[in-house]
Amino acid sequence: MAAARQKHLNQALMRIPRRAESTDRHTLATTYVAAGSFAAMLNSADHQILYGRRGTGKTHALLYLCNLVEETGDVVVYIDLRTIGSAGGLYGDSSVSPTMRGTHLLVDTLEAIHEKLLTIAIEGEVADQDGLLKALDALGEAATAVEVVGQVEREIKVGGSREYSDVAEANLSTSPTARISTTRRRTVAAESRLRRTGVEHRHVVFGPLHRALRGIAESLAPARLWLLLDEWSSIPMDLQPLLADLLRRSVLPVPDVTVKIAAIERRSQFARPAAEGDYLGIEVGSDAASAVSLDDFMIFDHARSRAQAFFGQLFYNHASMRLAAMIQDPPPDPDSFITEVFRGAAFTELVRAAEGVPRDAINIAALAAQHAFGEPIGLADVRRAAKDWFVRDKQTAISANDPARRTLRYLVDEVVGRRNSRTFVLDQQTGAHLRTIEELYDARLLHLLRRGIADRQHPGRLYDGFAIDYGCYVALLLEGDRRVRNRGDWLNSPKGVPPDGFNLSTAAIDLTTLDH
């Protein structure tokens, strides 16, 4: 009986959805766990950009917000930008001018918004349905304007016949009267034709577009319109400022409209300079009130108990919905669930392996449950699962990136091998290696723990504190390397997690050695 119960507990972990978009809205609302004050910030009416690496929960957060907004009676439009138009076709075709690609992107986005709002107008309950439909017609016209760009040819053809004749007859011989008759006839035919040859180009005029969106907002009042744009970073980088500029000029100024955008920070460009000191796009902190980083909220740093509480609640929320139909007397709270599912320090190790990334935690937990089968999950199960996940997912992300692979190998050898640590600091001005560090960070192979660490001896120089991903050194633990165990068990010591400050004299890494 106990073995069967344990098997069901493990199965509940294995059945947790890996991606939020594959889960219904009610389940997302029920299972959502907010880190710190993030939920309150997300629910504000300010325009916001939500940053976060893959797997940190951006989509889950936006879909959770959808549910909250609808419960308050407001109107929400959620758009996954990966589904707009043809991101792998026209948008990514460098042979097509950026202006044309950008215009198609704007039009496709507006058409997606129009489609969602039209569904709401027909199926939902809005304050002014007729007004909304009229405003949507205006939006459709503004979004589908077409002009022909090309040569204009004028062709004039003159044809037909022209005839002129006079006929006069006189009979003066014996007739008392004289008769004169005259016949005149003229026929002229002319034809003119204007032929235009060129290419039809779509174009967007911001004035009519802004008025249409204002009309939509007014017809929805007193409800507020929330526009949630997910997967911003799926748009080609050179087109992102164009879409951002559309939002700045047409959507952001409209009262009672809130825009939230989910993006990967280092794969996003919201603005670029324009002529005469102007800019194209959105200025973060000015046009958009704030930028919120989920990565920052998921940095538990030295507060390991907060990390365990977060992930314990996350696993319990997902698993409890299934366990109610699988076993009698399911665990009543997160602590009871964790105690039954994990053995000894296994859960603590899982939290450490996740490095603050919920998707990684869910995948490692599912693999560990497979390894454990009908037994409680042990430390070895977590470590094997972490290694499997590292090889399957993270390592492959940089398999074709030679600079990233060499940099990561150097960091692991230097930090783990020689310095007996997992944390280090880097000068924010890392020069030519900055892009490589960002790529390792995006691939979740490095984790940013502290921003802007000041050097007292050099006040103008700032450092960032990083940790090397657990998967990079978990093989040492599985192989039972004595050198690691005999060095004070650093992975399980408090020093394995950065303290309140980093020691710049011992933790700073010089990447210029890679250039030699």
Short mmCIF file of C-alpha atoms in Angstrom, two decimals:
data_model
loop_
_atom_site.label_atom_id
_atom_site.label_comp_id
_atom_site.label_asym_id
_atom_site.label_seq_id
_atom_site.Cartn_x
_atom_site.Cartn_y
_atom_site.Cartn_z
CA MET A 1 0.00 0.00 0.00
CA ALA A 2 2.80 2.39 0.94
CA ALA A 3 4.67 1.60 -2.29
CA ALA A 4 1.53 2.32 -4.35
CA ARG A 5 1.02 5.63 -2.56
CA GLN A 6 4.63 6.62 -3.17
CA LYS A 7 4.31 5.70 -6.82
CA HIS A 8 1.29 8.01 -7.17
CA LEU A 9 3.14 10.83 -5.40
CA ASN A 10 6.02 10.50 -7.84
CA GLN A 11 3.65 10.32 -10.80
CA ALA A 12 2.07 13.60 -9.70
CA LEU A 13 5.48 15.24 -10.01
CA MET A 14 6.05 13.71 -13.44
CA ARG A 15 2.70 15.05 -14.72
CA ILE A 16 3.36 18.70 -13.93
CA PRO A 17 3.05 20.64 -17.24
CA ARG A 18 6.38 21.90 -18.52
CA ARG A 19 4.96 24.95 -20.32
CA ALA A 20 2.24 27.34 -19.18
CA GLU A 21 0.63 27.79 -22.62
CA SER A 22 -0.37 24.11 -22.61
CA THR A 23 -2.40 24.54 -19.41
CA ASP A 24 -5.91 25.93 -19.00
CA ARG A 25 -6.39 29.36 -17.40
CA HIS A 26 -8.05 28.05 -14.22
CA THR A 27 -5.18 25.66 -13.48
CA LEU A 28 -2.64 28.42 -14.06
CA ALA A 29 -4.42 30.69 -11.61
CA THR A 30 -4.62 27.94 -9.01
CA THR A 31 -1.01 26.81 -9.30
CA TYR A 32 0.67 30.21 -9.58
CA VAL A 33 3.20 31.10 -6.90
CA ALA A 34 4.56 34.66 -6.76
CA ALA A 35 8.04 35.42 -5.49
CA GLY A 36 8.07 38.32 -3.05
CA SER A 37 6.03 41.35 -4.13
CA PHE A 38 6.07 40.42 -7.80
CA ALA A 39 2.32 39.70 -8.02
CA ALA A 40 1.44 43.14 -6.64
CA MET A 41 3.76 44.85 -9.13
CA LEU A 42 2.41 42.81 -12.02
CA ASN A 43 -1.18 43.72 -11.15
CA SER A 44 -0.51 47.47 -11.26
CA ALA A 45 -2.11 49.51 -14.05
CA ASP A 46 1.26 50.86 -15.21
CA HIS A 47 2.74 49.96 -18.57
CA GLN A 48 5.48 47.44 -17.84
CA ILE A 49 8.13 45.33 -19.50
CA LEU A 50 8.52 41.96 -17.82
CA TYR A 51 12.02 40.57 -18.25
CA GLY A 52 13.09 37.01 -17.57
CA ARG A 53 15.14 34.19 -19.05
CA ARG A 54 13.43 31.16 -20.53
CA GLY A 55 11.78 29.07 -17.86
CA THR A 56 11.43 31.77 -15.21
CA GLY A 57 7.63 31.94 -15.58
CA LYS A 58 6.89 34.95 -17.79
CA THR A 59 4.07 33.25 -19.70
CA HIS A 60 2.61 31.77 -16.52
CA ALA A 61 2.64 35.23 -14.93
CA LEU A 62 0.86 36.87 -17.89
CA LEU A 63 -1.79 34.15 -18.10
CA TYR A 64 -2.28 34.37 -14.34
CA LEU A 65 -2.77 38.12 -14.79
CA CYS A 66 -5.35 37.40 -17.51
CA ASN A 67 -7.42 35.51 -14.98
CA LEU A 68 -7.13 38.28 -12.37
CA VAL A 69 -8.10 40.96 -14.87
CA GLU A 70 -11.17 39.08 -16.09
CA GLU A 71 -12.32 38.49 -12.51
CA THR A 72 -12.34 42.26 -11.90
CA GLY A 73 -14.51 42.89 -14.96
CA ASP A 74 -11.77 44.39 -17.12
CA VAL A 75 -11.06 43.30 -20.69
CA VAL A 76 -7.81 41.51 -21.53
CA VAL A 77 -6.20 40.71 -24.89
CA TYR A 78 -3.32 38.22 -24.69
CA ILE A 79 -1.18 37.75 -27.80
CA ASP A 80 1.66 35.31 -28.29
CA LEU A 81 3.91 37.12 -30.76
CA ARG A 82 5.32 33.81 -31.99
CA THR A 83 1.98 33.25 -33.74
CA ILE A 84 1.89 36.62 -35.51
CA GLY A 85 2.33 36.45 -39.27
CA SER A 86 5.31 34.43 -40.41
CA ALA A 87 8.26 35.00 -38.11
CA GLY A 88 10.37 32.45 -39.97
CA GLY A 89 9.41 33.83 -43.38
CA LEU A 90 8.95 37.48 -44.28
CA TYR A 91 10.06 38.90 -40.91
CA GLY A 92 13.37 37.06 -40.99
CA ASP A 93 14.05 37.56 -44.71
CA SER A 94 17.02 39.96 -44.86
CA SER A 95 16.50 40.43 -48.61
CA VAL A 96 13.30 42.37 -47.87
CA SER A 97 13.74 45.92 -46.62
CA PRO A 98 13.28 46.47 -42.86
CA THR A 99 10.60 49.06 -43.62
CA MET A 100 8.46 46.57 -45.53
CA ARG A 101 9.03 43.78 -42.99
CA GLY A 102 8.28 46.14 -40.13
CA THR A 103 5.09 47.43 -41.73
CA HIS A 104 3.81 43.88 -42.22
CA LEU A 105 4.65 43.15 -38.59
CA LEU A 106 2.66 46.19 -37.43
CA VAL A 107 -0.31 45.27 -39.58
CA ASP A 108 -0.28 41.62 -38.51
CA THR A 109 -0.15 42.64 -34.83
CA LEU A 110 -3.05 45.07 -35.27
CA GLU A 111 -5.07 42.41 -37.06
CA ALA A 112 -4.47 39.99 -34.18
CA ILE A 113 -5.66 42.63 -31.69
CA HIS A 114 -8.68 43.35 -33.91
CA GLU A 115 -9.59 39.66 -34.06
CA LYS A 116 -9.44 39.23 -30.27
CA LEU A 117 -11.50 42.36 -29.63
CA LEU A 118 -14.06 41.38 -32.27
CA THR A 119 -14.59 38.07 -30.45
CA ILE A 120 -15.10 39.99 -27.21
CA ALA A 121 -17.56 42.36 -28.90
CA ILE A 122 -19.65 39.49 -30.26
CA GLU A 123 -19.46 36.97 -27.43
CA GLY A 124 -18.76 39.10 -24.35
CA GLU A 125 -20.66 41.71 -22.41
CA VAL A 126 -19.39 45.22 -23.06
CA ALA A 127 -20.83 48.59 -22.09
CA ASP A 128 -21.26 49.89 -25.65
CA GLN A 129 -21.32 47.07 -28.17
CA ASP A 130 -22.30 49.24 -31.15
CA GLY A 131 -19.60 51.76 -30.32
CA LEU A 132 -17.03 48.97 -30.00
CA LEU A 133 -17.96 47.51 -33.37
CA LYS A 134 -17.71 50.93 -35.04
CA ALA A 135 -14.34 51.54 -33.42
CA LEU A 136 -13.17 48.11 -34.58
CA ASP A 137 -14.22 49.00 -38.14
CA ALA A 138 -12.08 52.12 -37.86
CA LEU A 139 -9.20 50.04 -36.51
CA GLY A 140 -9.55 47.62 -39.40
CA GLU A 141 -9.44 50.45 -41.93
CA ALA A 142 -6.39 52.00 -40.26
CA ALA A 143 -4.61 48.65 -40.22
CA THR A 144 -5.34 47.63 -43.81
CA ALA A 145 -4.58 50.85 -45.69
CA VAL A 146 -2.76 50.14 -48.96
CA GLU A 147 -0.78 52.37 -51.28
CA VAL A 148 0.77 51.47 -54.64
CA VAL A 149 4.45 52.28 -54.90
CA GLY A 150 5.94 52.15 -58.40
CA GLN A 151 5.82 53.75 -61.85
CA VAL A 152 2.77 55.43 -63.32
CA GLU A 153 2.21 55.25 -67.06
CA ARG A 154 -0.32 57.30 -68.99
CA GLU A 155 -1.61 55.96 -72.29
CA ILE A 156 -3.73 58.12 -74.60
CA LYS A 157 -5.32 56.62 -77.68
CA VAL A 158 -7.17 58.64 -80.27
CA GLY A 159 -9.07 56.71 -82.93
CA GLY A 160 -12.22 56.56 -85.08
CA SER A 161 -13.08 58.59 -88.19
CA ARG A 162 -13.79 62.14 -89.13
CA GLU A 163 -15.93 62.95 -92.16
CA TYR A 164 -17.01 66.32 -93.49
CA SER A 165 -19.07 66.83 -96.71
CA ASP A 166 -21.31 69.47 -98.21
CA VAL A 167 -23.93 68.59 -100.82
CA ALA A 168 -25.80 71.39 -102.60
CA GLU A 169 -28.49 70.91 -105.21
CA ALA A 170 -30.13 73.68 -107.27
CA ASN A 171 -32.91 73.40 -109.81
CA LEU A 172 -33.54 76.76 -111.45
CA SER A 173 -34.65 75.75 -114.93
CA THR A 174 -38.42 75.53 -114.95
CA SER A 175 -39.29 75.36 -111.29
CA PRO A 176 -40.72 78.44 -109.80
CA THR A 177 -38.82 77.71 -106.66
CA ALA A 178 -35.22 76.95 -106.02
CA ARG A 179 -34.19 74.18 -103.60
CA ILE A 180 -30.83 74.02 -101.96
CA SER A 181 -29.91 71.17 -99.57
CA THR A 182 -26.71 70.79 -97.55
CA THR A 183 -25.48 67.71 -95.60
CA ARG A 184 -22.68 67.93 -92.98
CA ARG A 185 -21.31 64.90 -91.00
CA ARG A 186 -18.41 64.60 -88.48
CA THR A 187 -17.40 61.53 -86.41
CA VAL A 188 -14.59 61.64 -83.83
CA ALA A 189 -13.60 58.89 -81.35
CA ALA A 190 -10.96 59.28 -78.57
CA GLU A 191 -9.78 57.02 -75.76
CA SER A 192 -7.58 57.78 -72.71
CA ARG A 193 -6.20 55.18 -70.31
CA LEU A 194 -4.15 55.56 -67.09
CA ARG A 195 -2.15 52.50 -66.22
CA ARG A 196 -0.34 52.18 -62.89
CA THR A 197 2.36 49.56 -62.46
CA GLY A 198 4.04 48.88 -59.14
CA VAL A 199 3.73 47.02 -55.87
CA GLU A 200 0.99 47.42 -53.30
CA HIS A 201 2.50 48.45 -49.98
CA ARG A 202 0.66 48.44 -46.70
CA HIS A 203 1.19 51.49 -44.55
CA VAL A 204 0.13 52.53 -41.07
CA VAL A 205 -0.97 56.09 -40.25
CA PHE A 206 -0.71 56.68 -36.52
CA GLY A 207 -3.37 59.41 -36.26
CA PRO A 208 -6.40 57.35 -37.40
CA LEU A 209 -5.02 54.36 -35.55
CA HIS A 210 -4.79 56.26 -32.26
CA ARG A 211 -8.34 57.59 -32.70
CA ALA A 212 -9.66 54.09 -33.36
CA LEU A 213 -7.97 52.71 -30.23
CA ARG A 214 -9.30 55.61 -28.18
CA GLY A 215 -12.78 54.80 -29.45
CA ILE A 216 -12.31 51.18 -28.42
CA ALA A 217 -11.26 52.19 -24.90
CA GLU A 218 -14.23 54.57 -24.57
CA SER A 219 -16.70 51.91 -25.68
CA LEU A 220 -15.33 49.49 -23.06
CA ALA A 221 -15.50 51.99 -20.19
CA PRO A 222 -15.70 51.73 -17.23
CA ALA A 223 -13.74 48.49 -17.88
CA ARG A 224 -10.02 48.85 -18.52
CA LEU A 225 -8.33 47.26 -21.55
CA TRP A 226 -5.20 45.21 -20.80
CA LEU A 227 -2.96 44.35 -23.75
CA LEU A 228 -0.53 41.55 -22.85
CA LEU A 229 2.19 40.77 -25.40
CA ASP A 230 4.16 37.58 -24.80
CA GLU A 231 7.35 36.28 -26.45
CA TRP A 232 8.56 39.72 -27.56
CA SER A 233 12.05 38.34 -28.15
CA SER A 234 10.76 36.02 -30.89
CA ILE A 235 10.58 39.09 -33.17
CA PRO A 236 13.77 39.82 -35.16
CA MET A 237 15.87 42.33 -33.24
CA ASP A 238 15.90 44.97 -35.98
CA LEU A 239 12.08 45.01 -36.16
CA GLN A 240 11.43 45.27 -32.41
CA PRO A 241 11.84 49.10 -32.24
CA LEU A 242 9.28 49.48 -35.06
CA LEU A 243 6.61 47.56 -33.16
CA ALA A 244 7.58 49.38 -29.96
CA ASP A 245 7.15 52.72 -31.77
CA LEU A 246 3.67 51.71 -32.89
CA LEU A 247 2.76 51.05 -29.27
CA ARG A 248 4.30 54.32 -28.08
CA ARG A 249 2.50 56.47 -30.63
CA SER A 250 -0.87 54.75 -30.79
CA VAL A 251 -1.53 52.61 -27.71
CA LEU A 252 0.39 53.92 -24.70
CA PRO A 253 -1.18 57.43 -24.81
CA VAL A 254 -4.74 56.03 -24.72
CA PRO A 255 -6.35 56.40 -21.27
CA ASP A 256 -7.67 53.24 -19.58
CA VAL A 257 -5.30 50.98 -21.55
CA THR A 258 -2.47 49.03 -19.88
CA VAL A 259 0.29 47.30 -21.85
CA LYS A 260 2.48 44.52 -20.42
CA ILE A 261 5.28 42.99 -22.49
CA ALA A 262 7.19 39.79 -21.63
CA ALA A 263 10.71 39.66 -23.05
CA ILE A 264 14.21 38.24 -22.61
CA GLU A 265 16.31 41.23 -21.59
CA ARG A 266 19.44 40.56 -23.62
CA ARG A 267 17.44 39.57 -26.70
CA SER A 268 15.30 42.69 -26.78
CA GLN A 269 15.72 46.13 -28.29
CA PHE A 270 12.88 48.49 -27.46
CA ALA A 271 14.41 51.68 -28.87
CA ARG A 272 17.08 52.91 -31.23
CA PRO A 273 18.30 56.43 -32.05
CA ALA A 274 16.65 58.35 -34.86
CA ALA A 275 17.44 61.57 -36.69
CA GLU A 276 17.92 64.87 -34.84
CA GLY A 277 18.22 63.36 -31.39
CA ASP A 278 14.85 61.60 -31.56
CA TYR A 279 14.35 57.89 -31.02
CA LEU A 280 12.28 55.09 -32.50
CA GLY A 281 10.52 52.80 -30.03
CA ILE A 282 9.90 52.82 -26.29
CA GLU A 283 12.17 54.33 -23.67
CA VAL A 284 12.08 51.97 -20.71
CA GLY A 285 11.43 53.96 -17.54
CA SER A 286 9.85 56.83 -19.46
CA ASP A 287 7.28 55.62 -22.02
CA ALA A 288 6.90 52.36 -20.09
CA ALA A 289 6.70 53.12 -16.39
CA SER A 290 8.93 50.29 -15.25
CA ALA A 291 10.79 47.14 -16.18
CA VAL A 292 10.40 44.19 -13.82
CA SER A 293 12.88 41.32 -13.86
CA LEU A 294 11.65 37.90 -12.86
CA ASP A 295 15.29 36.83 -12.67
CA ASP A 296 15.80 39.34 -9.87
CA PHE A 297 12.78 38.10 -7.96
CA MET A 298 13.98 34.52 -8.32
CA ILE A 299 17.40 35.30 -6.85
CA PHE A 300 17.09 33.80 -3.38
CA ASP A 301 20.78 34.39 -2.70
CA HIS A 302 21.69 33.42 0.85
CA ALA A 303 18.02 33.12 1.91
CA ARG A 304 17.86 29.40 1.12
CA SER A 305 14.73 28.97 3.26
CA ARG A 306 12.80 31.34 0.97
CA ALA A 307 13.83 29.31 -2.04
CA GLN A 308 12.69 26.08 -0.43
CA ALA A 309 9.36 27.63 0.57
CA PHE A 310 8.78 28.90 -2.98
CA PHE A 311 9.53 25.61 -4.73
CA GLY A 312 7.73 23.57 -2.07
CA GLN A 313 4.59 25.61 -2.70
CA LEU A 314 5.08 25.36 -6.46
CA PHE A 315 5.30 21.55 -6.45
CA TYR A 316 2.41 21.20 -3.98
CA ASN A 317 0.09 23.48 -5.98
CA HIS A 318 0.64 21.47 -9.15
CA ALA A 319 0.63 17.99 -7.63
CA SER A 320 -2.26 18.40 -5.19
CA MET A 321 -4.77 18.93 -8.00
CA ARG A 322 -3.97 15.45 -9.35
CA LEU A 323 -3.41 13.65 -6.05
CA ALA A 324 -6.96 14.32 -4.91
CA ALA A 325 -8.17 11.87 -7.58
CA MET A 326 -5.29 9.42 -7.20
CA ILE A 327 -4.96 8.61 -3.49
CA GLN A 328 -6.84 8.85 -0.24
CA ASP A 329 -5.75 11.45 2.29
CA PRO A 330 -3.31 13.34 0.06
CA PRO A 331 -0.74 15.56 1.82
CA PRO A 332 -2.61 18.56 3.25
CA ASP A 333 0.15 21.16 2.86
CA PRO A 334 3.50 21.76 1.12
CA ASP A 335 5.62 20.62 4.07
CA SER A 336 3.78 17.30 4.32
CA PHE A 337 4.06 16.77 0.56
CA ILE A 338 7.82 17.44 0.53
CA THR A 339 8.37 15.18 3.53
CA GLU A 340 6.59 12.27 1.83
CA VAL A 341 8.11 12.69 -1.63
CA PHE A 342 11.76 13.47 -0.78
CA ARG A 343 14.22 11.68 1.44
CA GLY A 344 16.82 13.45 3.59
CA ALA A 345 18.54 16.40 1.89
CA ALA A 346 17.18 15.55 -1.57
CA PHE A 347 14.73 18.47 -1.74
CA THR A 348 17.39 20.95 -0.58
CA GLU A 349 19.64 19.63 -3.33
CA LEU A 350 16.84 19.98 -5.89
CA VAL A 351 16.33 23.63 -4.93
CA ARG A 352 20.05 24.23 -5.32
CA ALA A 353 20.06 22.48 -8.71
CA ALA A 354 17.16 24.61 -9.98
CA GLU A 355 19.17 27.82 -9.48
CA GLY A 356 15.94 29.82 -9.18
CA VAL A 357 14.46 28.69 -12.52
CA PRO A 358 11.00 27.07 -12.11
CA ARG A 359 11.08 25.20 -15.45
CA ASP A 360 14.44 23.63 -14.56
CA ALA A 361 13.09 22.64 -11.13
CA ILE A 362 10.01 20.99 -12.67
CA ASN A 363 12.04 19.04 -15.24
CA ILE A 364 14.66 17.89 -12.73
CA ALA A 365 11.93 16.83 -10.28
CA ALA A 366 10.15 14.82 -12.99
CA LEU A 367 13.36 13.04 -14.00
CA ALA A 368 14.24 12.36 -10.35
CA ALA A 369 10.78 10.86 -9.80
CA GLN A 370 11.40 8.54 -12.77
CA HIS A 371 14.71 7.41 -11.29
CA ALA A 372 13.13 6.81 -7.86
CA PHE A 373 10.09 5.02 -9.32
CA GLY A 374 8.16 3.70 -6.29
CA GLU A 375 10.58 5.00 -3.64
CA PRO A 376 11.01 8.44 -2.08
CA ILE A 377 13.33 10.63 -4.12
CA GLY A 378 16.87 10.52 -2.77
CA LEU A 379 19.96 12.67 -3.18
CA ALA A 380 21.42 10.42 -5.89
CA ASP A 381 18.15 10.59 -7.86
CA VAL A 382 18.27 14.40 -7.86
CA ARG A 383 21.90 14.48 -8.95
CA ARG A 384 21.38 12.00 -11.78
CA ALA A 385 18.30 13.92 -12.91
CA ALA A 386 20.20 17.22 -12.83
CA LYS A 387 22.95 15.73 -14.96
CA ASP A 388 20.41 14.32 -17.45
CA TRP A 389 18.64 17.68 -17.75
CA PHE A 390 21.95 19.50 -18.15
CA VAL A 391 23.03 17.22 -20.99
CA ARG A 392 19.63 17.18 -22.73
CA ASP A 393 18.75 20.86 -22.52
CA LYS A 394 21.40 23.29 -21.35
CA GLN A 395 24.56 21.88 -22.84
CA THR A 396 23.03 21.57 -26.29
CA ALA A 397 22.13 25.27 -26.24
CA ILE A 398 25.80 26.21 -26.77
CA SER A 399 26.99 23.11 -28.65
CA ALA A 400 27.58 25.15 -31.82
CA ASN A 401 28.96 28.20 -30.01
CA ASP A 402 32.69 27.67 -29.65
CA PRO A 403 33.48 30.91 -27.72
CA ALA A 404 30.74 30.12 -25.19
CA ARG A 405 31.94 26.54 -24.73
CA ARG A 406 35.55 27.63 -24.20
CA THR A 407 34.54 30.37 -21.75
CA LEU A 408 32.35 28.01 -19.74
CA ARG A 409 35.09 25.37 -19.61
CA TYR A 410 37.56 27.98 -18.37
CA LEU A 411 35.17 29.23 -15.68
CA VAL A 412 34.40 25.72 -14.40
CA ASP A 413 38.10 24.81 -14.28
CA GLU A 414 39.06 28.06 -12.58
CA VAL A 415 36.15 28.56 -10.15
CA VAL A 416 35.20 24.97 -9.28
CA GLY A 417 38.50 23.23 -9.89
CA ARG A 418 41.09 25.72 -8.64
CA ARG A 419 39.16 28.06 -6.33
CA ASN A 420 36.91 25.44 -4.77
CA SER A 421 33.80 27.62 -5.20
CA ARG A 422 30.82 28.02 -7.44
CA THR A 423 30.55 31.82 -7.31
CA PHE A 424 32.67 34.55 -8.84
CA VAL A 425 32.50 38.20 -9.86
CA LEU A 426 33.10 39.88 -13.21
CA ASP A 427 33.78 43.48 -14.09
CA GLN A 428 30.67 44.86 -15.82
CA GLN A 429 33.00 46.12 -18.56
CA THR A 430 34.19 42.73 -19.75
CA GLY A 431 34.91 44.05 -23.23
CA ALA A 432 34.92 41.52 -26.04
CA HIS A 433 33.70 38.75 -23.71
CA LEU A 434 30.50 40.54 -22.65
CA ARG A 435 28.37 38.96 -25.40
CA THR A 436 29.67 35.48 -24.52
CA ILE A 437 28.83 35.95 -20.84
CA GLU A 438 25.34 37.11 -21.83
CA GLU A 439 24.87 34.03 -23.99
CA LEU A 440 25.88 31.75 -21.10
CA TYR A 441 23.48 33.63 -18.85
CA ASP A 442 20.62 33.31 -21.35
CA ALA A 443 21.33 29.57 -21.61
CA ARG A 444 21.01 29.34 -17.80
CA LEU A 445 24.59 28.08 -17.51
CA LEU A 446 25.53 31.14 -15.46
CA HIS A 447 23.22 32.76 -12.91
CA LEU A 448 23.41 36.40 -11.92
CA LEU A 449 23.19 36.69 -8.12
CA ARG A 450 24.18 40.28 -7.45
CA ARG A 451 24.25 43.38 -9.64
CA GLY A 452 26.49 46.41 -9.28
CA ILE A 453 28.96 45.34 -6.57
CA ALA A 454 31.15 48.35 -5.79
CA ASP A 455 34.93 48.24 -5.41
CA ARG A 456 35.98 50.56 -2.56
CA GLN A 457 39.44 50.99 -4.00
CA HIS A 458 38.04 51.81 -7.43
CA PRO A 459 34.60 53.49 -6.89
CA GLY A 460 34.04 53.94 -10.62
CA ARG A 461 34.24 50.21 -11.29
CA LEU A 462 31.24 47.93 -10.77
CA TYR A 463 31.07 44.13 -10.70
CA ASP A 464 28.34 41.53 -11.07
CA GLY A 465 28.27 38.37 -8.96
CA PHE A 466 27.57 35.07 -10.75
CA ALA A 467 27.13 31.41 -9.88
CA ILE A 468 28.05 28.52 -12.15
CA ASP A 469 25.11 26.26 -12.96
CA TYR A 470 24.74 23.15 -10.83
CA GLY A 471 24.75 20.93 -13.88
CA CYS A 472 28.31 22.01 -14.74
CA TYR A 473 29.78 20.28 -11.68
CA VAL A 474 27.17 17.70 -10.64
CA ALA A 475 29.23 14.99 -12.39
CA LEU A 476 31.89 15.47 -9.70
CA LEU A 477 29.34 14.61 -7.04
CA LEU A 478 28.08 11.56 -8.89
CA GLU A 479 31.59 10.23 -9.34
CA GLY A 480 32.40 10.82 -5.67
CA ASP A 481 35.49 12.88 -6.40
CA ARG A 482 37.55 12.85 -3.18
CA ARG A 483 39.10 16.19 -3.91
CA VAL A 484 35.68 17.80 -3.54
CA ARG A 485 34.67 15.87 -0.45
CA ASN A 486 37.99 16.48 1.30
CA ARG A 487 37.85 20.24 0.83
CA GLY A 488 35.33 20.84 3.55
CA ASP A 489 32.24 19.68 1.64
CA TRP A 490 31.94 23.13 0.06
CA LEU A 491 28.74 22.37 -1.81
CA ASN A 492 26.84 21.72 1.41
CA SER A 493 28.48 24.49 3.43
CA PRO A 494 27.11 28.03 3.84
CA LYS A 495 30.04 29.20 1.73
CA GLY A 496 28.52 27.37 -1.21
CA VAL A 497 25.98 30.21 -1.40
CA PRO A 498 27.22 33.80 -1.70
CA PRO A 499 27.13 35.80 1.56
CA ASP A 500 25.95 39.41 1.77
CA GLY A 501 29.03 40.59 -0.10
CA PHE A 502 31.58 39.16 -2.53
CA ASN A 503 35.30 39.32 -1.82
CA LEU A 504 36.58 41.08 -4.93
CA SER A 505 40.21 40.27 -4.16
CA THR A 506 39.59 36.52 -4.29
CA ALA A 507 36.45 36.11 -6.42
CA ALA A 508 37.14 38.38 -9.41
CA ILE A 509 37.76 36.61 -12.71
CA ASP A 510 40.00 38.00 -15.45
CA LEU A 511 38.70 36.80 -18.82
CA THR A 512 41.57 38.32 -20.77
CA THR A 513 43.52 35.11 -20.15
CA LEU A 514 41.22 33.50 -22.71
CA ASP A 515 42.73 35.73 -25.39
CA HIS A 516 46.17 34.13 -25.05
#
